[in-house]
mmCIF file of C-alpha atoms in Angstrom:
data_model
loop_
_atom_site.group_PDB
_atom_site.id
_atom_site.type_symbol
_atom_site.label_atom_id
_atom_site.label_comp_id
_atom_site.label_asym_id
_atom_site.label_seq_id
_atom_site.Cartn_x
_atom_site.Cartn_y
_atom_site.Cartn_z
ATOM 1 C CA UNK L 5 0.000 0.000 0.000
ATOM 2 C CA UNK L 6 0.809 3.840 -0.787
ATOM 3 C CA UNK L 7 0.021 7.063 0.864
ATOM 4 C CA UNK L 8 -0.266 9.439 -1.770
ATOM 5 C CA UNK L 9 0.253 13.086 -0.148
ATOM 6 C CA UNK L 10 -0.696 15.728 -2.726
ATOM 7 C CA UNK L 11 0.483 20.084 -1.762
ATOM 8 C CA UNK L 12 -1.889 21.455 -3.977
ATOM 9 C CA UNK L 13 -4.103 25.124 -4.650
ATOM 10 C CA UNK L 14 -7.273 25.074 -2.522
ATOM 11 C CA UNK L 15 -9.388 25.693 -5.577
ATOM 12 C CA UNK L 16 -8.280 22.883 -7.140
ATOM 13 C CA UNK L 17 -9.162 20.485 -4.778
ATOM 14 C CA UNK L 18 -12.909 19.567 -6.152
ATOM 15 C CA UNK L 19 -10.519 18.611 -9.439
ATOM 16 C CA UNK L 20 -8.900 16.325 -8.010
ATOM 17 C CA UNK L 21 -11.444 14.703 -6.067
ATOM 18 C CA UNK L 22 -13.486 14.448 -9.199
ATOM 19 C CA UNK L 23 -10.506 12.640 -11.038
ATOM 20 C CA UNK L 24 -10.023 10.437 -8.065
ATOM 21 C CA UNK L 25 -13.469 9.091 -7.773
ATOM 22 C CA UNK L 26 -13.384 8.453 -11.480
ATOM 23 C CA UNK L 27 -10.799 5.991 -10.748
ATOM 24 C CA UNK L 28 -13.144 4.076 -8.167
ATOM 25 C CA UNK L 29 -11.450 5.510 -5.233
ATOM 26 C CA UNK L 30 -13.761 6.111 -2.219
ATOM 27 C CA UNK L 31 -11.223 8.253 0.198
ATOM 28 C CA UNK L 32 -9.146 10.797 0.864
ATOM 29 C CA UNK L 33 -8.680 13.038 4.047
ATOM 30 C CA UNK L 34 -8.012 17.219 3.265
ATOM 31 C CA UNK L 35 -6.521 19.374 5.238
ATOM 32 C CA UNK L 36 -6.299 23.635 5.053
ATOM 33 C CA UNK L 37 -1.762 24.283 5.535
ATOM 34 C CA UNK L 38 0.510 26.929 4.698
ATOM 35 C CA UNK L 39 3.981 26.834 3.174
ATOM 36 C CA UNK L 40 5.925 28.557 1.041
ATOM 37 C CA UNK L 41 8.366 26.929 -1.665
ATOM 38 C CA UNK L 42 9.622 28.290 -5.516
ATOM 39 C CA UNK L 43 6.322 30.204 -5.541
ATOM 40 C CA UNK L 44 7.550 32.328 -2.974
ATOM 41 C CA UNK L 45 5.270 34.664 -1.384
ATOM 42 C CA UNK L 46 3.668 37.688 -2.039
ATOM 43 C CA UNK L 47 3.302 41.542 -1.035
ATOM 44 C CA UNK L 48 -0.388 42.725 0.712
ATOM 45 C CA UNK L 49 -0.774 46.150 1.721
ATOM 46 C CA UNK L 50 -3.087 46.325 5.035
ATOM 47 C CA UNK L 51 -4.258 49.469 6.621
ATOM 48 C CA UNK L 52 -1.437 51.406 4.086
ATOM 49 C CA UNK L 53 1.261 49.353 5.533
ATOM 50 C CA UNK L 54 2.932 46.943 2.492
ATOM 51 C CA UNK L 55 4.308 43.336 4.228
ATOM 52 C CA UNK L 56 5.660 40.132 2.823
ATOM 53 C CA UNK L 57 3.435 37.010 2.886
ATOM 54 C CA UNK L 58 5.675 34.351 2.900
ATOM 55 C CA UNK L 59 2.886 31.240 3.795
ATOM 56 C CA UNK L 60 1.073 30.862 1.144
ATOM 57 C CA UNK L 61 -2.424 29.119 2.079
ATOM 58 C CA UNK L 62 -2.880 25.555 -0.056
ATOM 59 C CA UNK L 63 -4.386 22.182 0.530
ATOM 60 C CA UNK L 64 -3.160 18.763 1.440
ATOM 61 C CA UNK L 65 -4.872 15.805 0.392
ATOM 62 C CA UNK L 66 -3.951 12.465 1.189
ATOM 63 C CA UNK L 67 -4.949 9.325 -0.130
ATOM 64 C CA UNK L 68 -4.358 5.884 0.471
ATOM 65 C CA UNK L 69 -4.500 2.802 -2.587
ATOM 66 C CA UNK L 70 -3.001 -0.369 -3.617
ATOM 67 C CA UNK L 71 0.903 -0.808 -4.818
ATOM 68 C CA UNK L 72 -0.036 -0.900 -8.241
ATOM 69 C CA UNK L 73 -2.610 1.478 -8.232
ATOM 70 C CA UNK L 74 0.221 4.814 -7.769
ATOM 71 C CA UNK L 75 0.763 5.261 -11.378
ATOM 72 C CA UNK L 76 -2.551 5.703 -12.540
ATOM 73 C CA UNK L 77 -3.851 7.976 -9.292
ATOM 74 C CA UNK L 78 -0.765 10.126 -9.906
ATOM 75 C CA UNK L 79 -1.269 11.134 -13.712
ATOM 76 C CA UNK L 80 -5.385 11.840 -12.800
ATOM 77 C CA UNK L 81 -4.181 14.028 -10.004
ATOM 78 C CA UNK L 82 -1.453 15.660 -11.591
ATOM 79 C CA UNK L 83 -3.578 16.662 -14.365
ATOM 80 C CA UNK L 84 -6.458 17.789 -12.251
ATOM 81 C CA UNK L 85 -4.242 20.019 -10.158
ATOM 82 C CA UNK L 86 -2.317 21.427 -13.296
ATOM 83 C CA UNK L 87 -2.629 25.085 -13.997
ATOM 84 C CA UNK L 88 0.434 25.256 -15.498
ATOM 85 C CA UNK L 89 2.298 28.026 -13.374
ATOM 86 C CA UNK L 90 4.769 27.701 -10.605
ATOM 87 C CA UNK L 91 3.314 26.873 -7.449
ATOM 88 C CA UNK L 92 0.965 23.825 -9.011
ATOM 89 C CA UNK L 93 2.369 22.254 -5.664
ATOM 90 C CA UNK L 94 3.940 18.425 -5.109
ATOM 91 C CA UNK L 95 2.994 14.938 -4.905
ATOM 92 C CA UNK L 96 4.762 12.407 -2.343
ATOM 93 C CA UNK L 97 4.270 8.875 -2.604
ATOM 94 C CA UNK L 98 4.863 6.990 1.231
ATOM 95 C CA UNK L 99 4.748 3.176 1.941
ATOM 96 C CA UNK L 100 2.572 2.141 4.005
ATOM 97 C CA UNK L 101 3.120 -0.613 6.559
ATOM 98 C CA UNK L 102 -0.570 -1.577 7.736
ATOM 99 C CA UNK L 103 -4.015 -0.005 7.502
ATOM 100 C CA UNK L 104 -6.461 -0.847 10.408
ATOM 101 C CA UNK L 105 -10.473 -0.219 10.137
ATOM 102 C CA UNK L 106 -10.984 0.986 13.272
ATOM 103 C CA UNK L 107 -15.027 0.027 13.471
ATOM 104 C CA UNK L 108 -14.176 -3.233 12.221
ATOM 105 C CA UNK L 109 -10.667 -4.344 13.031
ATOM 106 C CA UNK L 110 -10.457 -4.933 9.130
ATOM 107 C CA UNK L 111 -6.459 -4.597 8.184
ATOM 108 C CA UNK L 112 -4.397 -4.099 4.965
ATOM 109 C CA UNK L 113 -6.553 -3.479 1.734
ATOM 110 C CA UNK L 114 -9.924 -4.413 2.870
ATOM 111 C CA UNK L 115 -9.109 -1.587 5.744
ATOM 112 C CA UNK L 116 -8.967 0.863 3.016
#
């Protein structure tokens, strides 16, 4: 199994959840983060005062499939995510050792 961990823009996240369920896949956990990478930040001006954002505000999705499931989920998020401009964001790919169904006790695959 494979943790896929996707740094993406916020407004593309309804993209990319589309693209997943396409692909039969029934979760996927999203969280609101800051960071700040190539994109850099940017200048807001606030009461006449100009200041450096250097956080920018983007969205973390993470998703959990089979081995041999990674290439396909990667291309449909990549290109659901794509704008084309710096700051599209990453994709991290994680083993994953066990999955347990809490409700159930259900482990590995059928956990997922």
């Amino acid at each position: 199994m494979r943790k896929i961990e996707v740094i993406i823009r916020p407004f593309k996240v309804d993209d990319v959840k589309e693209a997943i369920s396409a692909l039969g896949i029934k979760g996927m956990t999203v969280t609101d983060v800051k960071g700040f990478g190539r994109q850099g930040g940017h200048k807001e001006v606030y009461r006449g005062a100009e200041y450096q954002v250097d956080f920018l505000a983007k969205t973390k999705v993470e998703i959990v499939v089979a081995a041999e499931r990674v290439p396909e989920v990667l291309e449909a998020v990549r290109e659901a995510a794509l704008t084309g401009k710096v700051g599209d964001g990453k994709i991290f790919v994680i083993p994953v050792e066990e999955v347990v169904r809490i409700r159930t006790g259900e482990t590995g695959l059928e956990a997922i």
